XYZ file of N, CA and C in Angstrom:
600
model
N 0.838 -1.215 0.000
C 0.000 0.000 0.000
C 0.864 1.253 0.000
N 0.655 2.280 -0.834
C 0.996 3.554 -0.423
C 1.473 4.246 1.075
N 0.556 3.983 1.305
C 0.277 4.547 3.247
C -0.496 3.913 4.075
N 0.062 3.765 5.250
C -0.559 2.992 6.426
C -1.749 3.461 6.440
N -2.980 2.625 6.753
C -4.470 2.784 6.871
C -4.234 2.747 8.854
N -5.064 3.534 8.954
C -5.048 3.734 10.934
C -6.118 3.460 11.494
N -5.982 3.020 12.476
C -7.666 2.284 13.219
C -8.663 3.960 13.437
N -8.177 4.830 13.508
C -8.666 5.927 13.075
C -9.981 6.275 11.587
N -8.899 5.742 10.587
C -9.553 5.727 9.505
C -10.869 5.002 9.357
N -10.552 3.749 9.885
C -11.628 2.961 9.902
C -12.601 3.225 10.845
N -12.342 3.480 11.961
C -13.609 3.826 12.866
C -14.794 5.109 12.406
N -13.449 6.424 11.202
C -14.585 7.002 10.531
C -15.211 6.826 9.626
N -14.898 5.523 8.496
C -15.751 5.052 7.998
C -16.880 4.072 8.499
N -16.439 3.848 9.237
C -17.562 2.603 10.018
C -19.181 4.022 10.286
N -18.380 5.403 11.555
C -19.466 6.632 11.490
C -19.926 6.292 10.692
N -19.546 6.805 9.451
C -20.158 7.305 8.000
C -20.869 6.264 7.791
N -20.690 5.218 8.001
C -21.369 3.732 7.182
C -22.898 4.034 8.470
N -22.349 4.224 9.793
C -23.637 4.452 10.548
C -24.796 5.582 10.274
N -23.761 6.803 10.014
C -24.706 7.587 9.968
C -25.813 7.432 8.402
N -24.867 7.259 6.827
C -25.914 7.206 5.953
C -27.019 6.135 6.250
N -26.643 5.317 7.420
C -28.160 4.149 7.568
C -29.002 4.835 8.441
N -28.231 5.790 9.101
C -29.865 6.564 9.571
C -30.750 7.330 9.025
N -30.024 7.940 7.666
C -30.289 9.133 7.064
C -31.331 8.187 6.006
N -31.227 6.960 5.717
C -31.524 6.167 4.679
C -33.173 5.749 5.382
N -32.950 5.017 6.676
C -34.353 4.804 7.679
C -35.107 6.548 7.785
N -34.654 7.636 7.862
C -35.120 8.355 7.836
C -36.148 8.972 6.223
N -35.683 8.807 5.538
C -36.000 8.718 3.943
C -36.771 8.044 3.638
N -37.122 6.603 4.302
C -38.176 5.458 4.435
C -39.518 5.740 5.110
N -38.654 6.542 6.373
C -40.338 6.751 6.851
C -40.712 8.198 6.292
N -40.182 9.064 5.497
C -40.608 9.854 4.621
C -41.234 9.054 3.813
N -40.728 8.596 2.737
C -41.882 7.766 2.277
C -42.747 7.191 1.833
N -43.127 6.615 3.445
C -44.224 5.617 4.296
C -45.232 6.690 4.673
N -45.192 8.240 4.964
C -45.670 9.115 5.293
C -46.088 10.042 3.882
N -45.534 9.531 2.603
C -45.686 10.397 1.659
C -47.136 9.322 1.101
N -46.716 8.140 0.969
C -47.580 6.844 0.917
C -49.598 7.408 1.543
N -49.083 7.371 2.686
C -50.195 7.690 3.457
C -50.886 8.976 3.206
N -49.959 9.785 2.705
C -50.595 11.506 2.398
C -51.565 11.008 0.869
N -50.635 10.258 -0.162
C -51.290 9.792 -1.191
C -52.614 9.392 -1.483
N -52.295 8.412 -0.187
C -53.915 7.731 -0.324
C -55.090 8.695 0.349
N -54.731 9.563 1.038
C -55.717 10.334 1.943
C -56.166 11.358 1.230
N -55.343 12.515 0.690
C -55.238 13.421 0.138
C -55.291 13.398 -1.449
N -54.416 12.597 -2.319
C -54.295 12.443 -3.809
C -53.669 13.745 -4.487
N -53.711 13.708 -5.444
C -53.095 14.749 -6.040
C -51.780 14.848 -6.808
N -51.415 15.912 -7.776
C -50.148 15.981 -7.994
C -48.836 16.219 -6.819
N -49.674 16.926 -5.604
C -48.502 17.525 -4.855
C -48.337 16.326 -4.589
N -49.108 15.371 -4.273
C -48.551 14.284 -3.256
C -47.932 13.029 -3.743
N -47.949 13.097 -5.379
C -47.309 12.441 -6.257
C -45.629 12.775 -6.356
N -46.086 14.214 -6.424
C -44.591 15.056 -6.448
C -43.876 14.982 -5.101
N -44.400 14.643 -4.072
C -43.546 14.554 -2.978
C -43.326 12.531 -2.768
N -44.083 12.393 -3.244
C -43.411 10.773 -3.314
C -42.580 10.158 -4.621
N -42.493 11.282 -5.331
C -41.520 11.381 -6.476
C -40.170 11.409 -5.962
N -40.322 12.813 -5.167
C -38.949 13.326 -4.183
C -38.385 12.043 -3.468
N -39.303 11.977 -2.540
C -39.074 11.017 -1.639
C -38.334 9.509 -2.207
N -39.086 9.025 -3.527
C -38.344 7.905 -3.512
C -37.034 8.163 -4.284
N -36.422 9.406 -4.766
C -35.044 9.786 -5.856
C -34.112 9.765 -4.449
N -34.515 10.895 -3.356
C -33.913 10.736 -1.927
C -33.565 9.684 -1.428
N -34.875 8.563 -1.483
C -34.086 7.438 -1.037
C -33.063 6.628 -1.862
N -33.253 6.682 -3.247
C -32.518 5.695 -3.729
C -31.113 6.568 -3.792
N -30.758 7.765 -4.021
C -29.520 8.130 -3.582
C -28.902 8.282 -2.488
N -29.674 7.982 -1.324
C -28.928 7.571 0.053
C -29.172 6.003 -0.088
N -29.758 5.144 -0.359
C -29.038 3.930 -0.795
C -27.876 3.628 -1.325
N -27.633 4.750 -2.477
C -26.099 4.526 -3.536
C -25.085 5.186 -2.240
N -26.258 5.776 -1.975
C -24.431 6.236 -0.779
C -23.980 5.600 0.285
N -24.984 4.982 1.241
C -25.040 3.325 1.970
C -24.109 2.503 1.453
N -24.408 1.808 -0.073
C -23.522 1.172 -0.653
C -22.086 1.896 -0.458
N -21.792 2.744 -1.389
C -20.583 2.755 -1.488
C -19.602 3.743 -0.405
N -20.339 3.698 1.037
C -19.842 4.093 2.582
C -19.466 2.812 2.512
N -20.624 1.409 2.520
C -20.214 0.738 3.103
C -18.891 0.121 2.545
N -18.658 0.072 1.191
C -18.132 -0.972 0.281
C -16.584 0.137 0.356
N -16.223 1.446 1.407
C -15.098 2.174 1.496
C -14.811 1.606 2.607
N -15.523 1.314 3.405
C -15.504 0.869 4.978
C -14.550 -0.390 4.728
N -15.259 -1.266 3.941
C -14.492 -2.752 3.628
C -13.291 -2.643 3.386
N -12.896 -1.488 2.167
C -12.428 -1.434 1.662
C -10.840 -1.614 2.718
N -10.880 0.119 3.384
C -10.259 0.303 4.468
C -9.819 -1.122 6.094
N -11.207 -1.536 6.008
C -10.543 -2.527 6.695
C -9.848 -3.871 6.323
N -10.158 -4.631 4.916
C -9.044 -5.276 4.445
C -8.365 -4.676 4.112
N -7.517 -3.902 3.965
C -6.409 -2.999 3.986
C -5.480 -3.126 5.115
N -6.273 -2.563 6.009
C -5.742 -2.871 7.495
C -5.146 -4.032 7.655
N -6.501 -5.133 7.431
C -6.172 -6.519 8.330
C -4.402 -6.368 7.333
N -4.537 -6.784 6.082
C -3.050 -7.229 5.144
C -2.099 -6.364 5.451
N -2.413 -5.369 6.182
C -1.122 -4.769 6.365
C -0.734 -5.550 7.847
N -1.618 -5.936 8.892
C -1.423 -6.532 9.838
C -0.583 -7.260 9.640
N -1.274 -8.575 8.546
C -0.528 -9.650 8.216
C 1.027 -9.397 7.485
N 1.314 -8.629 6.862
C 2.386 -8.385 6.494
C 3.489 -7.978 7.366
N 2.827 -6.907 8.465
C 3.991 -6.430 9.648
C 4.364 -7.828 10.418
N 2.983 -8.971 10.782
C 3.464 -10.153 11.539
C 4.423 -10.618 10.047
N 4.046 -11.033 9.285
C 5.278 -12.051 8.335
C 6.853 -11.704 8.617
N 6.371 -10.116 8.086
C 7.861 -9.860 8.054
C 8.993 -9.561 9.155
N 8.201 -9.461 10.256
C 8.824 -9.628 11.370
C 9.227 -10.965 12.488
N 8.444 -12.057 11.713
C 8.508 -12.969 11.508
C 10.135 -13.425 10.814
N 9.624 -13.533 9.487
C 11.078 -13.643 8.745
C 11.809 -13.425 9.237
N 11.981 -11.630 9.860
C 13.203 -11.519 10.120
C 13.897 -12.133 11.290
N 12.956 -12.660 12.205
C 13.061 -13.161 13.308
C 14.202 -14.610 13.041
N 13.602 -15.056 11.793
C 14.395 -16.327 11.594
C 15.796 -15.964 10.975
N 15.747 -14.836 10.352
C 16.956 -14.389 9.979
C 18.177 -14.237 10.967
N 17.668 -13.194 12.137
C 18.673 -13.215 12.737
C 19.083 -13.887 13.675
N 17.993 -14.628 14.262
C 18.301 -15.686 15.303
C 19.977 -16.413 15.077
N 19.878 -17.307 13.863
C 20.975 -18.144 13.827
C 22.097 -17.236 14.166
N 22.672 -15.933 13.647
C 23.401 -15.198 13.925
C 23.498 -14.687 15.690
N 22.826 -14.235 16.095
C 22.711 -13.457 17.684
C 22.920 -15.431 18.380
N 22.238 -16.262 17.668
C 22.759 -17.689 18.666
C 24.343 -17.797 18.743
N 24.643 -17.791 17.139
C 26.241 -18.069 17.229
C 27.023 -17.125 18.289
N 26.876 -15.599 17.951
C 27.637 -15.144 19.030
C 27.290 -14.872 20.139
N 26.553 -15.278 20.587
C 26.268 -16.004 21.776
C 26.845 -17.362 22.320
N 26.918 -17.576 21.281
C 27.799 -19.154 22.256
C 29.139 -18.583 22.566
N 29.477 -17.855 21.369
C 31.134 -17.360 21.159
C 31.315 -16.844 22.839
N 30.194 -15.825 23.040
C 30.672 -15.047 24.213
C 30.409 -16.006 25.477
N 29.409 -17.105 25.490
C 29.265 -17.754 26.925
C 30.264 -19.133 26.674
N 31.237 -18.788 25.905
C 32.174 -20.124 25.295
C 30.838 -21.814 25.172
N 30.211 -21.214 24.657
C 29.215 -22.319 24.020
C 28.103 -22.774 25.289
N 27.846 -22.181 26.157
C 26.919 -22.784 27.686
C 25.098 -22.769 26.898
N 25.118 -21.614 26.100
C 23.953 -22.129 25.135
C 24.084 -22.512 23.895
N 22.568 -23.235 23.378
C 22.808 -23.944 22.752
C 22.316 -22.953 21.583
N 20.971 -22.031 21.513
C 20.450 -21.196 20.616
C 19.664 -20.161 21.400
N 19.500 -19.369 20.762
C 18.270 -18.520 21.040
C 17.366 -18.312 20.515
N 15.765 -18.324 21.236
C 14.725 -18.043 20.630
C 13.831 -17.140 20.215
N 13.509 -16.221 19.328
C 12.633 -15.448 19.196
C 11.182 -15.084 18.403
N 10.764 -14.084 19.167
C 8.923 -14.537 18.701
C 8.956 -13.618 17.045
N 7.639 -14.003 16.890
C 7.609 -13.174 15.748
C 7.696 -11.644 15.730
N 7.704 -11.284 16.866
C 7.432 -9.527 17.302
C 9.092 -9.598 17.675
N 10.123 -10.360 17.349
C 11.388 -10.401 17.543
C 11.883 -9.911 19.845
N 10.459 -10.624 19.946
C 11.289 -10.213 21.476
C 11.725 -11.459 21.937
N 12.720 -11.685 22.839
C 13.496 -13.183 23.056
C 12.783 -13.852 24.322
N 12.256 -14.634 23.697
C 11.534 -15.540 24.507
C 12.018 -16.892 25.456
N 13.735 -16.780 25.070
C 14.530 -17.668 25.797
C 15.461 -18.669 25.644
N 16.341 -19.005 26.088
C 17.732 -19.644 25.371
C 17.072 -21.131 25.708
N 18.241 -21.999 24.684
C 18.312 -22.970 24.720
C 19.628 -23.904 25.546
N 19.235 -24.285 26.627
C 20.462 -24.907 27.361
C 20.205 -26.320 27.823
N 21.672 -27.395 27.090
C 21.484 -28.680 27.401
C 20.081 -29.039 26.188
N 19.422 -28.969 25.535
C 18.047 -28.877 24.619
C 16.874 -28.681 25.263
N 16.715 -27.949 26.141
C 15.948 -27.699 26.595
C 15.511 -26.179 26.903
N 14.648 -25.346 26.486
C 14.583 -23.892 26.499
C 14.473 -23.335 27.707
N 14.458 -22.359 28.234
C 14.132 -21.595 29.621
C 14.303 -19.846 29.202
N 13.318 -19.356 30.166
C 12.923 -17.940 29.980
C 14.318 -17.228 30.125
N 13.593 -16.287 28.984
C 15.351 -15.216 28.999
C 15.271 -14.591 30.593
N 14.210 -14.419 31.311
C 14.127 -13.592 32.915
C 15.152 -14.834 33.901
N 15.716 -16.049 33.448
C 16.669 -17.190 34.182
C 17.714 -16.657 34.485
N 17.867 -15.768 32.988
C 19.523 -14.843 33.063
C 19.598 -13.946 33.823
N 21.226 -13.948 34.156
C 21.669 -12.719 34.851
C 21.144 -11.790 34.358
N 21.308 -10.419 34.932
C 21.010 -8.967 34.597
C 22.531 -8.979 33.251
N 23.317 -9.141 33.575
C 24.691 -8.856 32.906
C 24.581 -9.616 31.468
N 23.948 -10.596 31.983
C 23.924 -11.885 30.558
C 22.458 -11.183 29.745
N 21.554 -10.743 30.188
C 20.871 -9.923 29.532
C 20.918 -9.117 28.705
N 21.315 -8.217 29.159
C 22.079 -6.767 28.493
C 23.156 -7.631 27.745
N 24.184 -8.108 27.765
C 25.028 -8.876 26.387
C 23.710 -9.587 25.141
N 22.877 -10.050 25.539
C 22.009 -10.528 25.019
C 21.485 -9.283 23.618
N 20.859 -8.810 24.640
C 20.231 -7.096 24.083
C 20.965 -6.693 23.030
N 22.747 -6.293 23.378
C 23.201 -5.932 22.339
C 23.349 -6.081 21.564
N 24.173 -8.381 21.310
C 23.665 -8.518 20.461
C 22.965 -8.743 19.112
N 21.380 -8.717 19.931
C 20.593 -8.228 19.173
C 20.442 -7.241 18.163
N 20.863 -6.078 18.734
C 20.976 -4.898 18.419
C 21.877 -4.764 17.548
N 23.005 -5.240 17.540
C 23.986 -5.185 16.435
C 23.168 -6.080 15.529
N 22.921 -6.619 15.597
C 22.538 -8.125 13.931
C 21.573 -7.075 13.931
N 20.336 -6.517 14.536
C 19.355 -6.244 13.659
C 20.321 -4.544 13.211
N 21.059 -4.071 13.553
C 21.367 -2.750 12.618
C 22.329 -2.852 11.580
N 22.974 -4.227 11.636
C 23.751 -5.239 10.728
C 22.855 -5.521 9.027
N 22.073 -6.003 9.776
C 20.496 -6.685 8.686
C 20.401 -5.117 8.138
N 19.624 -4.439 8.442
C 18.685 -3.324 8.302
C 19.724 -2.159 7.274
N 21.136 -2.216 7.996
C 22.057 -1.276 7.247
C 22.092 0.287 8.282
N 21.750 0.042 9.323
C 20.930 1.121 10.169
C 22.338 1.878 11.442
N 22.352 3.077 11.687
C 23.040 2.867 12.805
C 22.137 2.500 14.534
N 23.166 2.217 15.222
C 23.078 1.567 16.370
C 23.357 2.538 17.196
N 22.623 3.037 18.529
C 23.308 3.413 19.869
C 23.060 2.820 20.794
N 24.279 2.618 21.624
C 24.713 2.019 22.675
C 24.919 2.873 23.885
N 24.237 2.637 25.146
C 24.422 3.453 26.005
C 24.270 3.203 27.331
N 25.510 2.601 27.799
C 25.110 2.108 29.229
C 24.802 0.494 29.154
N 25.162 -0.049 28.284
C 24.882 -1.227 27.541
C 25.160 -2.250 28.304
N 26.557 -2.383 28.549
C 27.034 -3.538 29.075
C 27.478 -3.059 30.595
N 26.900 -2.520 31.673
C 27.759 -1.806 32.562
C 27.839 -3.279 33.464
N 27.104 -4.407 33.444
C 26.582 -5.585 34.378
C 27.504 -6.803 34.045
N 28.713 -6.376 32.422
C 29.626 -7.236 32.071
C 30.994 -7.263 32.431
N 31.635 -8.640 32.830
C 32.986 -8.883 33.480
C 34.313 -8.429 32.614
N 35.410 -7.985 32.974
C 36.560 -7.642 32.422
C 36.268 -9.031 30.669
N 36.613 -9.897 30.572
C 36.656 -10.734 29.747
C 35.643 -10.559 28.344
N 34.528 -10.842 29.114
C 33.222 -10.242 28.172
C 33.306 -8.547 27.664
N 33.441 -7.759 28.715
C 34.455 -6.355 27.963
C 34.640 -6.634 26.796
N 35.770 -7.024 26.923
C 37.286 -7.582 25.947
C 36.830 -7.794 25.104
N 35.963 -9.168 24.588
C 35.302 -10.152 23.351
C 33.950 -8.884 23.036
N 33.542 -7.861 23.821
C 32.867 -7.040 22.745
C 33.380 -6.103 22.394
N 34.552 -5.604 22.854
C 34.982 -4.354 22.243
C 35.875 -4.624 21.384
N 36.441 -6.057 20.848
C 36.229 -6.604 20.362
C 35.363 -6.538 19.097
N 34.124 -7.163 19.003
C 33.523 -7.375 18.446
C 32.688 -6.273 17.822
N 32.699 -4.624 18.637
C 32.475 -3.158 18.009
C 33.283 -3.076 16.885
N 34.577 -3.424 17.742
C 35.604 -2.631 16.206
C 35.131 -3.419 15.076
N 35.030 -4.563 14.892
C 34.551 -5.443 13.889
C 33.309 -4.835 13.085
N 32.497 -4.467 13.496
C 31.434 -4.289 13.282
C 31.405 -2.540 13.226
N 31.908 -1.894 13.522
C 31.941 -0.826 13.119
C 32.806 -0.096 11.811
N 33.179 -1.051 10.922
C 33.618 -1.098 9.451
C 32.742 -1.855 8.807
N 31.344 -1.597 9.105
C 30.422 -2.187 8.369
C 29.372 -1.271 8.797
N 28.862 -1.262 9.719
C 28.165 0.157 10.125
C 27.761 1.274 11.238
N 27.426 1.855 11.434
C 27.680 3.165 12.391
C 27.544 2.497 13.744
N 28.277 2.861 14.632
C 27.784 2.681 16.186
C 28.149 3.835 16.764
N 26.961 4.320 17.396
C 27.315 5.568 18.491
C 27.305 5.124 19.850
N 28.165 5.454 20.925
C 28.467 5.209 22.117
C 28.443 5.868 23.290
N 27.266 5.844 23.764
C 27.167 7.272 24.250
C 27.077 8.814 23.452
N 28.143 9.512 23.857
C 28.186 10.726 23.018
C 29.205 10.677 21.568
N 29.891 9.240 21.708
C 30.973 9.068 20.836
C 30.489 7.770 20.087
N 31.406 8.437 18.648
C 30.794 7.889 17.577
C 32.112 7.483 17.082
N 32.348 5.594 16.531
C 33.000 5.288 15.677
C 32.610 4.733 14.617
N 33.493 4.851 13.402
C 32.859 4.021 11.913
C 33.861 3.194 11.425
């Protein structure tokens, strides 16, 4: 699509779809009331007002229709864009996993086995011995290494820069080492800012 459709949009077509059905029941019992003048009264006027009456209604019918058939319109729109933000975040989910697993083992010298993530790419928990357990098992320190990362593969993938800030403060001299390390590497491929400092 061009442009995101917003639950906004749709809720004012849904109005619109409400209001021409009132305007349409209103036009009906015009009329039902022009009907009744007919038979009581007769005449041209009352021909001429049930003339009116039924052109009124049938063009708030055409407009019923095609409120409603914008309404649709707008909300399959929506739903496929839904489905598309889950796919592709999806995908990418499988994309980067294998990557953020490997260096992950690199940095816990192999203690997991993979990592898992949902389709909304949030980590739902390592794999240790074959058996999974919640990423909340981990340290605070093993977390935040986790996080980052993440963060590097997905600004890796994307082509995007990265900031880092306060990132690893929960990591040991060693783990240090193997990511700063692993910045310089990665920062001849793409931007990382560090705080207030920036290398490329």
């Amino acid at each position: 699509p061009e442009r995101d459709v917003l639950e906004d949009e749709v809720d004012a077509a849904r109005n619109r779809l409400a209001s021409a059905r009132s305007e349409l029941s209103a036009i009906e019992r015009e009329i039902q009331r022009a009907h009744g003048a007919l038979e009581q009264v007769g005449g041209a006027v009352a021909r001429d007002r049930l003339r009116d009456a039924t052109e009124a209604f049938e063009m708030a019918e055409q407009c019923e229709k095609d409120i409603e058939a914008d309404y649709e319109a707008w909300r399959l729109l929506l739903d496929q864009m839904k489905e598309a933000d889950s796919a592709q975040a999806s995908n990418l989910g499988q994309v980067l996993a294998p990557a953020i697993a490997s260096q992950f083992q690199t940095l816990t010298q192999q203690r997991y086995d993979a990592v898992q993530l949902s389709a909304q790419l949030a980590t739902e928990g390592v794999v240790i011995g074959g058996s999974a357990r919640p990423a909340e098992r981990l340290s605070v320190g093993t977390r935040e290494q986790l996080s980052t990362l993440f963060r590097l593969s997905l600004a890796e993938y994307l082509h995007a820069t990265v900031v880092l800030d306060d990132q690893l403060v929960q990591s040991d001299d060693s783990r240090m080492d193997w990511f700063r390390a692993l910045l310089n590497e990665k920062a001849h491929i793409f931007q990382i800012k560090i705080g207030r400092a920036s290398c490329r």
